[in-house]
Amino acid sequence: MCDISNYEKLANAIVIQAAQDYLTETKALKKLLSHEPPPDPPKPPKQDGDDKERKKKGVHEKWEDKCNGHRFELASIERFFHSQWYQMLTDADGNAIFQKLKQEADKI
C-alpha cells in the first residue's frame, strides 16, 4: 500500500522548488538589468558571402537574449502556480502564494 505522506512530501518539494527557482530567476534578471551593455553598432549592409558575419550576435543582443530567457522562466513559474497541476499537488491557494512570492522577489 502507498504511503500518502511520501506523495505529499514530493508535492511540497515541487512547490518549494518552484518558489526557489522564481527567486533565483528574479535575482539573476535584476542583476543583468543593472548591467546593461551599450547598444551594438549597426550591422553593415549585406554583401555577398557575408551571411555568417551578419548572423553573429553582438554583446547587447546576447544580453537581451539572456534577459528574455529569465523572463520566460519567470512567466513559466507563474503559470505553474495558477495551473491545474499545481492544484493537483496541493490545496494551498496558488494565487495567494504567488502574490507573497512576488512580494519577496520585489525585495531582492
Coordinates of C-alpha atoms in Angstrom, one line a residue:
M1 CA 0.0 0.0 0.0
C2 CA 1.3 3.5 -0.8
D3 CA 2.2 5.9 1.9
I4 CA 0.4 9.2 1.0
S5 CA 2.8 11.2 3.2
N6 CA 5.6 10.4 0.6
Y7 CA 3.4 11.8 -2.1
E8 CA 2.7 14.9 0.0
K9 CA 6.4 15.4 0.6
L10 CA 7.1 15.2 -3.1
A11 CA 4.3 17.6 -3.9
N12 CA 5.6 20.0 -1.3
A13 CA 9.1 19.7 -2.6
I14 CA 7.9 20.6 -6.1
V15 CA 6.1 23.7 -4.9
I16 CA 9.1 24.8 -2.8
Q17 CA 11.5 24.3 -5.7
A18 CA 9.3 26.4 -7.9
A19 CA 9.3 29.2 -5.4
Q20 CA 13.1 29.0 -5.0
D21 CA 13.5 28.9 -8.8
Y22 CA 11.3 32.1 -9.0
L23 CA 13.5 33.9 -6.6
T24 CA 16.7 32.7 -8.3
E25 CA 15.5 33.8 -11.7
T26 CA 14.3 37.2 -10.3
K27 CA 17.7 37.8 -8.8
A28 CA 19.6 36.8 -12.0
L29 CA 17.3 39.1 -14.1
K30 CA 17.7 42.0 -11.8
K31 CA 21.5 41.6 -11.9
L32 CA 21.5 41.5 -15.7
L33 CA 19.2 44.6 -15.9
S34 CA 21.6 46.5 -13.6
H35 CA 24.5 46.0 -16.0
E36 CA 23.1 46.7 -19.4
P37 CA 25.8 46.9 -22.1
P38 CA 25.8 49.7 -24.6
P39 CA 23.8 49.2 -27.8
D40 CA 25.5 47.1 -30.5
P41 CA 26.8 49.1 -33.5
P42 CA 24.6 48.8 -36.6
K43 CA 25.5 45.9 -38.9
P44 CA 27.0 46.9 -42.2
P45 CA 24.8 46.4 -45.3
K46 CA 24.6 42.9 -46.6
Q47 CA 27.3 41.8 -49.1
D48 CA 27.7 38.6 -51.0
G49 CA 29.2 35.8 -48.9
D50 CA 28.9 37.6 -45.5
D51 CA 25.9 35.9 -44.1
K52 CA 27.9 34.2 -41.3
E53 CA 29.3 37.5 -40.1
R54 CA 25.8 39.2 -40.2
K55 CA 24.3 36.4 -38.1
K56 CA 26.8 36.8 -35.2
K57 CA 25.1 38.4 -32.2
G58 CA 26.6 41.5 -30.6
V59 CA 27.1 41.9 -26.8
H60 CA 23.8 43.8 -26.4
E61 CA 21.8 41.3 -28.4
K62 CA 23.2 38.4 -26.3
W63 CA 22.4 40.3 -23.2
E64 CA 18.8 40.7 -24.4
D65 CA 18.6 37.0 -25.1
K66 CA 19.7 36.2 -21.5
C67 CA 17.1 38.7 -20.1
N68 CA 14.4 37.2 -22.2
G69 CA 15.4 33.7 -21.1
H70 CA 14.9 34.7 -17.4
R71 CA 11.6 36.4 -18.3
F72 CA 10.4 33.3 -19.9
E73 CA 11.3 31.2 -16.9
L74 CA 9.6 33.6 -14.5
A75 CA 6.4 33.5 -16.7
S76 CA 6.6 29.7 -16.8
I77 CA 6.8 29.5 -13.0
E78 CA 3.9 32.0 -12.6
R79 CA 1.8 29.8 -14.9
F80 CA 2.7 26.8 -12.7
F81 CA 1.2 28.5 -9.6
H82 CA -2.0 29.0 -11.5
S83 CA -2.2 25.6 -13.2
Q84 CA -4.3 22.5 -12.8
W85 CA -1.1 20.6 -12.0
Y86 CA -0.4 22.9 -9.0
Q87 CA -4.0 22.3 -7.9
M88 CA -3.4 18.6 -8.1
L89 CA -0.3 18.9 -5.9
T90 CA -1.8 20.9 -3.1
D91 CA -4.9 22.5 -1.7
A92 CA -2.9 25.7 -0.9
D93 CA -4.1 28.8 -2.7
G94 CA -1.7 29.3 -5.6
N95 CA -2.7 32.9 -6.2
A96 CA -2.0 33.8 -2.6
I97 CA 1.3 32.0 -2.5
F98 CA 2.4 33.5 -5.8
Q99 CA 1.5 37.1 -4.6
K100 CA 3.6 36.5 -1.4
L101 CA 6.4 35.2 -3.6
K102 CA 6.3 38.3 -5.8
Q103 CA 6.4 40.5 -2.7
E104 CA 9.5 38.6 -1.6
A105 CA 11.0 38.8 -5.1
D106 CA 10.5 42.6 -5.1
K107 CA 12.8 42.9 -2.0
I108 CA 15.7 41.3 -3.9

